[in-house]
Short mmCIF file of C-alpha atoms and ligand atoms in Angstrom, two decimals:
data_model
loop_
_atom_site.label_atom_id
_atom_site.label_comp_id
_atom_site.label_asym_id
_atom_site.label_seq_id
_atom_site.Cartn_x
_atom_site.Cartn_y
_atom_site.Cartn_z
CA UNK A 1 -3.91 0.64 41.93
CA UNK A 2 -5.62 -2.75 40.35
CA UNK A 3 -5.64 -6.36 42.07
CA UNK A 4 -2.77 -6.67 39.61
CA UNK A 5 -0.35 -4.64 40.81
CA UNK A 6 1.94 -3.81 43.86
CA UNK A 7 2.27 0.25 44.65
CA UNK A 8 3.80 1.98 47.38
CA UNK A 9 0.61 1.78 49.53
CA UNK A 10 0.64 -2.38 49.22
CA UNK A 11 4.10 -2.55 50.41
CA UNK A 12 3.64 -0.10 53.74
CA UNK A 13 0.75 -2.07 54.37
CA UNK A 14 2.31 -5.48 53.46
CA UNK A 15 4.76 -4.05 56.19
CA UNK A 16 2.44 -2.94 58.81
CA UNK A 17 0.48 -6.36 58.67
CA UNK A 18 3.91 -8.21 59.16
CA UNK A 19 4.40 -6.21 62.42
CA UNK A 20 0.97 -6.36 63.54
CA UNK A 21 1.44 -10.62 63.00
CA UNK A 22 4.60 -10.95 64.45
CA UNK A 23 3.48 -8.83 67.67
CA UNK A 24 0.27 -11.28 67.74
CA UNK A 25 3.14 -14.77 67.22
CA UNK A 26 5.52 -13.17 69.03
CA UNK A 27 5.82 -16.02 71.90
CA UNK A 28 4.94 -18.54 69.32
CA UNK A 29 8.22 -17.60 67.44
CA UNK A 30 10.12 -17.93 70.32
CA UNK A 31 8.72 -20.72 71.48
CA UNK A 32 9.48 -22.34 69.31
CA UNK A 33 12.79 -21.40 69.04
CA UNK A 34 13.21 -22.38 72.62
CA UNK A 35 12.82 -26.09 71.94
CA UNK A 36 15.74 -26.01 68.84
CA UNK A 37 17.59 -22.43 69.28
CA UNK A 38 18.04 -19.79 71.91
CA UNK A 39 14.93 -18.89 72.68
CA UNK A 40 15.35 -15.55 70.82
CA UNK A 41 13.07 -15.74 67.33
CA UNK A 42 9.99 -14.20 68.48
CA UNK A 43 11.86 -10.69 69.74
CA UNK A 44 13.63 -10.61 67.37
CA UNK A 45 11.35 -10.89 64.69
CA UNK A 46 9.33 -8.53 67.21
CA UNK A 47 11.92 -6.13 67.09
CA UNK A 48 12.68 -5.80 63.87
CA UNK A 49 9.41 -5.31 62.23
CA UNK A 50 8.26 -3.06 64.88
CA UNK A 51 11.33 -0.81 64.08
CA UNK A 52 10.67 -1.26 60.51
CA UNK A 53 6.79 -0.32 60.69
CA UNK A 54 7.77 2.59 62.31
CA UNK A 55 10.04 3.89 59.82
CA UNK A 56 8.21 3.23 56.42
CA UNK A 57 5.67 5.85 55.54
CA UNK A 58 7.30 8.57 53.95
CA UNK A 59 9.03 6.91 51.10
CA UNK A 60 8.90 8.82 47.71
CA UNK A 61 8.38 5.99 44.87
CA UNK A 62 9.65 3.61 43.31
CA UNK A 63 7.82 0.91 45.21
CA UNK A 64 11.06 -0.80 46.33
CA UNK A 65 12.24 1.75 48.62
CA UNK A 66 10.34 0.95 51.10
CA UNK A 67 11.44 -2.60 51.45
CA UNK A 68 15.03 -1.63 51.10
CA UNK A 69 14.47 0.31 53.95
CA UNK A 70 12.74 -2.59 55.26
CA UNK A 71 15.79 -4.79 54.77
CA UNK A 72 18.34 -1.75 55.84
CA UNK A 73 16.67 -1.51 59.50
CA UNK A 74 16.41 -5.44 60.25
CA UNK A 75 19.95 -5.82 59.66
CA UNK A 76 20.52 -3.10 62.13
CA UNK A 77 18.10 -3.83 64.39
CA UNK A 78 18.01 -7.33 64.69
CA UNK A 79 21.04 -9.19 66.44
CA UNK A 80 20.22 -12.85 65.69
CA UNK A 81 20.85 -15.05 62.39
CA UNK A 82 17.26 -13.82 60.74
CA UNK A 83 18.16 -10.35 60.90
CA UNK A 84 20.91 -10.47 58.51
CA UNK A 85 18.91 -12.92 56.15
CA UNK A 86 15.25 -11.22 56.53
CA UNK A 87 17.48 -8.20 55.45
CA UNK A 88 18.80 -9.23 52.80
CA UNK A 89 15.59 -10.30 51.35
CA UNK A 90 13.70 -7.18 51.89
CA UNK A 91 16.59 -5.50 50.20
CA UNK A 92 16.75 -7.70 47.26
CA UNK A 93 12.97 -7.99 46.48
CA UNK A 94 13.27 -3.87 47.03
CA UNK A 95 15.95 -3.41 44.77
CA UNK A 96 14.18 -5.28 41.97
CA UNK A 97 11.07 -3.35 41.99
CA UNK A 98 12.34 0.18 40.97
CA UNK A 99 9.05 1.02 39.07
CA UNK A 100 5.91 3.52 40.82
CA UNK A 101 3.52 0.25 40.45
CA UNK A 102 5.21 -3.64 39.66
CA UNK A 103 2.96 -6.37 38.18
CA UNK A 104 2.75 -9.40 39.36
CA UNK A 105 5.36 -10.85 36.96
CA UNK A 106 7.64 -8.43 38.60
CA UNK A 107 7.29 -9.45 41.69
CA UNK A 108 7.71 -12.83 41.59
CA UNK A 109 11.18 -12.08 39.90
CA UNK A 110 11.04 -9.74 43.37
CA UNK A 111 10.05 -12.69 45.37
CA UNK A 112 12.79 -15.13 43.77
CA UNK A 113 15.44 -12.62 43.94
CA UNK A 114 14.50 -12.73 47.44
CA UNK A 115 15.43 -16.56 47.81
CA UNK A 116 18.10 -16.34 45.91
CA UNK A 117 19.86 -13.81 48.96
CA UNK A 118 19.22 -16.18 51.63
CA UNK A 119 20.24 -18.87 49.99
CA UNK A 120 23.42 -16.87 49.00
CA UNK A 121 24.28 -15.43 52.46
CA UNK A 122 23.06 -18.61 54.54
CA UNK A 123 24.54 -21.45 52.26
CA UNK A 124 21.51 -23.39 53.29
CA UNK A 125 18.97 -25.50 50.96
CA UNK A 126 15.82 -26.84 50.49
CA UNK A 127 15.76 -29.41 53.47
CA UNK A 128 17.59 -27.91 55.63
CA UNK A 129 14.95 -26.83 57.88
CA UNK A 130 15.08 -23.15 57.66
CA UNK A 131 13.28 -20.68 56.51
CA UNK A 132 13.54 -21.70 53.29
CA UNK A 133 11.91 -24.52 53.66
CA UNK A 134 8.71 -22.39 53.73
CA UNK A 135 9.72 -19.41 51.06
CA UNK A 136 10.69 -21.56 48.22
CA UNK A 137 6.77 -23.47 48.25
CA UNK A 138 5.72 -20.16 48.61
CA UNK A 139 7.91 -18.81 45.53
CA UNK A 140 6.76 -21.75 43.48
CA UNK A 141 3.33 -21.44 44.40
CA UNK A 142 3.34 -18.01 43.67
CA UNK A 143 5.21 -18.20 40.67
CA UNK A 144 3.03 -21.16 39.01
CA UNK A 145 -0.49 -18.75 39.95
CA UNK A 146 1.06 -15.74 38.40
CA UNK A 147 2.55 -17.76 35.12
CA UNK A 148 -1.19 -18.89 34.81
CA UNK A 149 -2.21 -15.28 34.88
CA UNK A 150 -4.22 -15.28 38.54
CA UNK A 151 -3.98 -11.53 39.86
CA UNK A 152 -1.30 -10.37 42.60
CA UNK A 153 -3.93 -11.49 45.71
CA UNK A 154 -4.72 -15.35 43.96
CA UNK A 155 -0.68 -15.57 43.74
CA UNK A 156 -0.43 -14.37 47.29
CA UNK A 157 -2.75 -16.58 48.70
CA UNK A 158 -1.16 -19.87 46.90
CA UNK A 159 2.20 -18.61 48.20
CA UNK A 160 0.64 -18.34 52.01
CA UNK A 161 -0.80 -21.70 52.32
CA UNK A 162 2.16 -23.32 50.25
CA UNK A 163 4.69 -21.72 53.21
CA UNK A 164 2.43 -23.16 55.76
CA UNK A 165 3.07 -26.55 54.00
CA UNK A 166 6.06 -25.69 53.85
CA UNK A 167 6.86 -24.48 57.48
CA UNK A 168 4.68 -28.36 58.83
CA UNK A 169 7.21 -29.94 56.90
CA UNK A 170 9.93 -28.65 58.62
CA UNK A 171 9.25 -31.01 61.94
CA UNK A 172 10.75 -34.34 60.74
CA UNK A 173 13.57 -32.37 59.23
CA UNK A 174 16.71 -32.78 61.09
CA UNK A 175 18.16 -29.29 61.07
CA UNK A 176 21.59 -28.26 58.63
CA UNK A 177 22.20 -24.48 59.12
CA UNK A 178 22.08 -21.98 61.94
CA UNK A 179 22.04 -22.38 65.77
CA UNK A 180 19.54 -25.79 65.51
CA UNK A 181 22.38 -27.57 63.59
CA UNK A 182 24.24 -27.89 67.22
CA UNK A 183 21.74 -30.07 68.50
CA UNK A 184 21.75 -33.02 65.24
CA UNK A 185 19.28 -35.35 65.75
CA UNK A 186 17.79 -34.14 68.36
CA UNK A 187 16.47 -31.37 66.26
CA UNK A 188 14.05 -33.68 64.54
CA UNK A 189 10.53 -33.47 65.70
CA UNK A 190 10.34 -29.79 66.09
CA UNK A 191 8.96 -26.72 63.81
CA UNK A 192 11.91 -24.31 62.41
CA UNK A 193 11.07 -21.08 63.92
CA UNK A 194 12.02 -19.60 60.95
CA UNK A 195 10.24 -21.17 58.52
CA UNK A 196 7.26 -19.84 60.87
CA UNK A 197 7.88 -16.58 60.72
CA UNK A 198 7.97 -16.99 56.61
CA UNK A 199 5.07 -18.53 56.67
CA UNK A 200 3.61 -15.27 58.62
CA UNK A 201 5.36 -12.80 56.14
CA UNK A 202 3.60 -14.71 53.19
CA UNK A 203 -0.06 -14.88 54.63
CA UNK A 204 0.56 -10.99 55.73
CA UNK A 205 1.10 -10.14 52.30
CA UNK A 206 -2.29 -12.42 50.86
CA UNK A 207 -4.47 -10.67 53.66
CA UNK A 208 -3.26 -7.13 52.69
CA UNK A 209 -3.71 -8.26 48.92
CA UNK A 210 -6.78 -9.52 49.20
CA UNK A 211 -8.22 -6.56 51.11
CA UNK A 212 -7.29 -4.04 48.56
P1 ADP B 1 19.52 -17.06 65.91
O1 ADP B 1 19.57 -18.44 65.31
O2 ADP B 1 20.76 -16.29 65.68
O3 ADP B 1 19.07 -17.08 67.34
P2 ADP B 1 16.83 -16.41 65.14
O4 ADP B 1 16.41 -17.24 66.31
O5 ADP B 1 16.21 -15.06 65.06
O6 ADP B 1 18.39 -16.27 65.07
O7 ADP B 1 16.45 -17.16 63.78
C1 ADP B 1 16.58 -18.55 63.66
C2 ADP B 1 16.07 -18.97 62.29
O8 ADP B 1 16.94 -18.47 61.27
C3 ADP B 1 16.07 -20.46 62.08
O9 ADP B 1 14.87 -21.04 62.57
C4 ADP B 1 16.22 -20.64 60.58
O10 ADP B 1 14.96 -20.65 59.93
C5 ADP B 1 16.94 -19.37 60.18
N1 ADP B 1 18.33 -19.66 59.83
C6 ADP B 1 19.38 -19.83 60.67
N2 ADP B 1 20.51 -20.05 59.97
C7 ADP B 1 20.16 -20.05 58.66
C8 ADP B 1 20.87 -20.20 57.42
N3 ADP B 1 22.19 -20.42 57.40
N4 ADP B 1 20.18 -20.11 56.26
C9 ADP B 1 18.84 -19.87 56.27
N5 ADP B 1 18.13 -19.70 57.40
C10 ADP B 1 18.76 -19.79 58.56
MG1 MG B 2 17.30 -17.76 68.03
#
């Protein structure tokens, strides 16, 4: 393993710091989803992980299988919207890294494959106020660090404080997709849970980068 490249042992650990956040946000989340949802985010973001964290460990290579597995248990797992679309982005980064050790060129092509699921399953976009409204800054961010050749933790740590641009911007959005929709305008003026919880994914993965 060099600062330039994800293994097996980054991903677990990219996983166990996720679950170790979440558990640390977990009323956060779902506070916040109290004000524009059902008051749900925070266990089951909580839920997932923790199931997730607790199954990843024994996973021959390539590096990818552990986030498919990733992906495989939040869908089961988790009953709300973000299981379904957390899953499918665990899957799809997983999928694309089917290699012992990925560069960081690889995964951003992992990261943006990523996107490119929610976006697919959740027909939302850029300004909806959803999660993506934090992952693609982070992509971008990540993306423009790793075309300029900074190592995997650099990239990682663009990408984290990108989503939390991205996830403050969310307030004054009035909200397009998913449970907050219901409530129109009245959904201006409050964070999107989800694009809260992305923003924790992202800075999870620049801490375990940038401890390695
Ligand atoms: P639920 O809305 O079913 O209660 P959660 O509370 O766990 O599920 O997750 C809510 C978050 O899911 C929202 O804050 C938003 O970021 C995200 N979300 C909901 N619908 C969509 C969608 N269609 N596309 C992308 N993200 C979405
Ligand atoms: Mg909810």
């Amino acid at each position: 393993m060099n600062g330039d490249s994800v293994d097996i042992d980054l991903a677990r650990a990219w996983v166990q710091a996720i679950a170790a956040t979440v558990d640390q946000h977990k009323d956060h989340l779902t506070q916040l989803d109290s004000a524009i949802g059902d008051a749900d985010h925070g266990v089951n973001m909580h839920r997932g992980f923790s199931a997730a964290a607790a199954l990843v460990g024994m996973e021959p290579d390539p590096v990818g299988a552990v986030l498919v597995k990733v992906g495989t248990t939040l869908i089961s797992s988790v009953g709300g919207a973000s299981g379904p679309l957390y899953g499918s982005v665990f899957r799809a980064i997983g999928r694309m890294l089917d290699t012992p050790t990925a560069t960081t060129q690889e995964f951003t092509a992992a990261l943006a494959a990523g996107l490119e699921s929610i976006e697919k399953l959740g027909a939302a976009a850029p300004g909806d106020k959803t999660m993506i409204d934090a992952y693609a800054p982070a992509l971008a961010a990540f993306q423009q660090r790793a075309d300029a050749g900074a190592d995997l933790a650099a990239a990682a740590l663009a990408a984290a404080d990108a989503a939390e641009d991205g996830m403050r911007a969310t307030t004054p959005m009035q909200a397009r997709k998913g449970r907050a929709s219901y409530l129109g305008a009245r959904s201006i003026g409050h964070q999107d849970p989800g694009a809260a919880s992305t923003a924790l994914i992202f800075r999870a993965l620049a801490e375990t980068a940038a401890t390695r």
